[in-house]
Amino acid sequence: MSENLKKQAFDIVRQRNLCSYMNDTKWNELRWAMLNDMPFPPPYIIKTLFDTECNEENFQKDTYFIGDWYEGFTYKEYFNGGFAIEWIKIRPRMLRHRGRLVAPELIDESAEFEAVLRKYNIPYEKQNDVYCIYGYK
């Protein structure tokens, strides 16, 4: 991990007058819980401090895909530890294909997801079916 990236992230936090909500331990607990405590790894989107915008339009609908919680926090150098994550939005729902002539089944694990967040004391906000966990706010 580049110390320069870490310094840039903290400069952004100071410039935007943000407050830290999560630390490395909490991000690791969240990631571990999504892989081990949930029936399926829920889809998510991340906005980092370095992103100027994040396209959330397609995330407002239920999907057939699951989240990549194995590599999702490490595919870019600055996700290691989560220090640059401004927020992550999670939708603990997915559609399961049942056939061409049958409507897909909606699998909603919102109650299980909220139980996991309470178990690890992870602060969140909920809007409709989307949960937002702030790294900074």
PDB file of N, CA, C and O in Angstrom, residues 20-48:
ATOM      1  N   SER A  20     -14.624  10.226  10.616  1.00  0.00           N
ATOM      2  CA  SER A  20     -14.461   8.795  10.408  1.00  0.00           C
ATOM      3  C   SER A  20     -15.532   8.008  11.167  1.00  0.00           C
ATOM      4  O   SER A  20     -15.785   8.267  12.346  1.00  0.00           O
ATOM      5  N   TYR A  21     -16.164   7.070  10.467  1.00  0.00           N
ATOM      6  CA  TYR A  21     -17.190   6.216  11.075  1.00  0.00           C
ATOM      7  C   TYR A  21     -16.718   4.780  11.251  1.00  0.00           C
ATOM      8  O   TYR A  21     -17.223   4.062  12.085  1.00  0.00           O
ATOM      9  N   MET A  22     -15.798   4.340  10.397  1.00  0.00           N
ATOM     10  CA  MET A  22     -15.342   2.952  10.413  1.00  0.00           C
ATOM     11  C   MET A  22     -13.812   2.930  10.491  1.00  0.00           C
ATOM     12  O   MET A  22     -13.148   3.881  10.092  1.00  0.00           O
ATOM     13  N   ASN A  23     -13.293   1.803  10.988  1.00  0.00           N
ATOM     14  CA  ASN A  23     -11.848   1.602  11.002  1.00  0.00           C
ATOM     15  C   ASN A  23     -11.541   0.263  10.331  1.00  0.00           C
ATOM     16  O   ASN A  23     -12.451  -0.455   9.906  1.00  0.00           O
ATOM     17  N   ASP A  24     -10.265  -0.081  10.241  1.00  0.00           N
ATOM     18  CA  ASP A  24      -9.874  -1.322   9.561  1.00  0.00           C
ATOM     19  C   ASP A  24     -10.530  -2.554  10.183  1.00  0.00           C
ATOM     20  O   ASP A  24     -10.953  -3.461   9.484  1.00  0.00           O
ATOM     21  N   THR A  25     -10.629  -2.568  11.504  1.00  0.00           N
ATOM     22  CA  THR A  25     -11.239  -3.717  12.186  1.00  0.00           C
ATOM     23  C   THR A  25     -12.692  -3.882  11.770  1.00  0.00           C
ATOM     24  O   THR A  25     -13.142  -4.986  11.459  1.00  0.00           O
ATOM     25  N   LYS A  26     -13.442  -2.792  11.752  1.00  0.00           N
ATOM     26  CA  LYS A  26     -14.858  -2.858  11.369  1.00  0.00           C
ATOM     27  C   LYS A  26     -15.021  -3.273   9.901  1.00  0.00           C
ATOM     28  O   LYS A  26     -15.908  -4.049   9.572  1.00  0.00           O
ATOM     29  N   TRP A  27     -14.181  -2.729   9.004  1.00  0.00           N
ATOM     30  CA  TRP A  27     -14.265  -3.131   7.590  1.00  0.00           C
ATOM     31  C   TRP A  27     -13.964  -4.621   7.453  1.00  0.00           C
ATOM     32  O   TRP A  27     -14.645  -5.318   6.697  1.00  0.00           O
ATOM     33  N   ASN A  28     -12.973  -5.110   8.180  1.00  0.00           N
ATOM     34  CA  ASN A  28     -12.643  -6.543   8.106  1.00  0.00           C
ATOM     35  C   ASN A  28     -13.759  -7.402   8.680  1.00  0.00           C
ATOM     36  O   ASN A  28     -14.061  -8.473   8.153  1.00  0.00           O
ATOM     37  N   GLU A  29     -14.391  -6.945   9.768  1.00  0.00           N
ATOM     38  CA  GLU A  29     -15.523  -7.677  10.329  1.00  0.00           C
ATOM     39  C   GLU A  29     -16.681  -7.726   9.339  1.00  0.00           C
ATOM     40  O   GLU A  29     -17.312  -8.775   9.165  1.00  0.00           O
ATOM     41  N   LEU A  30     -16.954  -6.601   8.687  1.00  0.00           N
ATOM     42  CA  LEU A  30     -18.035  -6.566   7.696  1.00  0.00           C
ATOM     43  C   LEU A  30     -17.742  -7.533   6.559  1.00  0.00           C
ATOM     44  O   LEU A  30     -18.599  -8.335   6.178  1.00  0.00           O
ATOM     45  N   ARG A  31     -16.554  -7.477   6.022  1.00  0.00           N
ATOM     46  CA  ARG A  31     -16.185  -8.355   4.906  1.00  0.00           C
ATOM     47  C   ARG A  31     -16.280  -9.828   5.323  1.00  0.00           C
ATOM     48  O   ARG A  31     -16.842 -10.651   4.614  1.00  0.00           O
ATOM     49  N   TRP A  32     -15.750 -10.151   6.487  1.00  0.00           N
ATOM     50  CA  TRP A  32     -15.782 -11.528   6.962  1.00  0.00           C
ATOM     51  C   TRP A  32     -17.232 -11.993   7.153  1.00  0.00           C
ATOM     52  O   TRP A  32     -17.588 -13.109   6.775  1.00  0.00           O
ATOM     53  N   ALA A  33     -18.066 -11.125   7.719  1.00  0.00           N
ATOM     54  CA  ALA A  33     -19.464 -11.477   7.965  1.00  0.00           C
ATOM     55  C   ALA A  33     -20.220 -11.703   6.657  1.00  0.00           C
ATOM     56  O   ALA A  33     -21.062 -12.604   6.574  1.00  0.00           O
ATOM     57  N   MET A  34     -19.941 -10.900   5.635  1.00  0.00           N
ATOM     58  CA  MET A  34     -20.628 -11.078   4.352  1.00  0.00           C
ATOM     59  C   MET A  34     -20.248 -12.411   3.708  1.00  0.00           C
ATOM     60  O   MET A  34     -21.063 -13.039   3.030  1.00  0.00           O
ATOM     61  N   LEU A  35     -19.045 -12.874   3.960  1.00  0.00           N
ATOM     62  CA  LEU A  35     -18.594 -14.154   3.407  1.00  0.00           C
ATOM     63  C   LEU A  35     -19.043 -15.350   4.238  1.00  0.00           C
ATOM     64  O   LEU A  35     -19.232 -16.439   3.699  1.00  0.00           O
ATOM     65  N   ASN A  36     -19.214 -15.162   5.540  1.00  0.00           N
ATOM     66  CA  ASN A  36     -19.453 -16.298   6.424  1.00  0.00           C
ATOM     67  C   ASN A  36     -20.802 -16.327   7.128  1.00  0.00           C
ATOM     68  O   ASN A  36     -21.292 -17.398   7.469  1.00  0.00           O
ATOM     69  N   ASP A  37     -21.398 -15.168   7.374  1.00  0.00           N
ATOM     70  CA  ASP A  37     -22.643 -15.124   8.145  1.00  0.00           C
ATOM     71  C   ASP A  37     -23.892 -14.968   7.284  1.00  0.00           C
ATOM     72  O   ASP A  37     -24.993 -15.132   7.784  1.00  0.00           O
ATOM     73  N   MET A  38     -23.715 -14.630   6.030  1.00  0.00           N
ATOM     74  CA  MET A  38     -24.866 -14.397   5.149  1.00  0.00           C
ATOM     75  C   MET A  38     -25.122 -15.623   4.264  1.00  0.00           C
ATOM     76  O   MET A  38     -24.182 -16.323   3.894  1.00  0.00           O
ATOM     77  N   PRO A  39     -26.386 -15.865   3.904  1.00  0.00           N
ATOM     78  CA  PRO A  39     -26.704 -16.989   3.011  1.00  0.00           C
ATOM     79  C   PRO A  39     -26.075 -16.833   1.616  1.00  0.00           C
ATOM     80  O   PRO A  39     -25.778 -17.806   0.958  1.00  0.00           O
ATOM     81  N   PHE A  40     -25.895 -15.596   1.174  1.00  0.00           N
ATOM     82  CA  PHE A  40     -25.191 -15.313  -0.072  1.00  0.00           C
ATOM     83  C   PHE A  40     -24.486 -13.970   0.114  1.00  0.00           C
ATOM     84  O   PHE A  40     -24.941 -13.122   0.878  1.00  0.00           O
ATOM     85  N   PRO A  41     -23.352 -13.770  -0.553  1.00  0.00           N
ATOM     86  CA  PRO A  41     -22.661 -12.483  -0.433  1.00  0.00           C
ATOM     87  C   PRO A  41     -23.419 -11.402  -1.206  1.00  0.00           C
ATOM     88  O   PRO A  41     -23.500 -11.461  -2.431  1.00  0.00           O
ATOM     89  N   PRO A  42     -24.014 -10.441  -0.511  1.00  0.00           N
ATOM     90  CA  PRO A  42     -24.878  -9.468  -1.179  1.00  0.00           C
ATOM     91  C   PRO A  42     -24.107  -8.526  -2.104  1.00  0.00           C
ATOM     92  O   PRO A  42     -22.949  -8.209  -1.848  1.00  0.00           O
ATOM     93  N   PRO A  43     -24.780  -8.057  -3.166  1.00  0.00           N
ATOM     94  CA  PRO A  43     -24.143  -7.100  -4.062  1.00  0.00           C
ATOM     95  C   PRO A  43     -23.947  -5.753  -3.368  1.00  0.00           C
ATOM     96  O   PRO A  43     -24.699  -5.392  -2.464  1.00  0.00           O
ATOM     97  N   TYR A  44     -22.938  -5.028  -3.823  1.00  0.00           N
ATOM     98  CA  TYR A  44     -22.629  -3.739  -3.220  1.00  0.00           C
ATOM     99  C   TYR A  44     -21.963  -2.829  -4.248  1.00  0.00           C
ATOM    100  O   TYR A  44     -21.494  -3.296  -5.288  1.00  0.00           O
ATOM    101  N   ILE A  45     -21.939  -1.550  -3.921  1.00  0.00           N
ATOM    102  CA  ILE A  45     -21.139  -0.581  -4.663  1.00  0.00           C
ATOM    103  C   ILE A  45     -20.352   0.229  -3.644  1.00  0.00           C
ATOM    104  O   ILE A  45     -20.795   0.425  -2.510  1.00  0.00           O
ATOM    105  N   ILE A  46     -19.186   0.671  -4.056  1.00  0.00           N
ATOM    106  CA  ILE A  46     -18.296   1.427  -3.177  1.00  0.00           C
ATOM    107  C   ILE A  46     -17.980   2.770  -3.821  1.00  0.00           C
ATOM    108  O   ILE A  46     -17.743   2.850  -5.019  1.00  0.00           O
ATOM    109  N   LYS A  47     -17.955   3.795  -2.989  1.00  0.00           N
ATOM    110  CA  LYS A  47     -17.422   5.092  -3.407  1.00  0.00           C
ATOM    111  C   LYS A  47     -16.230   5.383  -2.516  1.00  0.00           C
ATOM    112  O   LYS A  47     -16.344   5.350  -1.290  1.00  0.00           O
ATOM    113  N   THR A  48     -15.091   5.629  -3.140  1.00  0.00           N
ATOM    114  CA  THR A  48     -13.901   5.960  -2.367  1.00  0.00           C
ATOM    115  C   THR A  48     -13.752   7.474  -2.276  1.00  0.00           C
ATOM    116  O   THR A  48     -14.432   8.229  -2.975  1.00  0.00           O
TER     117      THR A  48
END
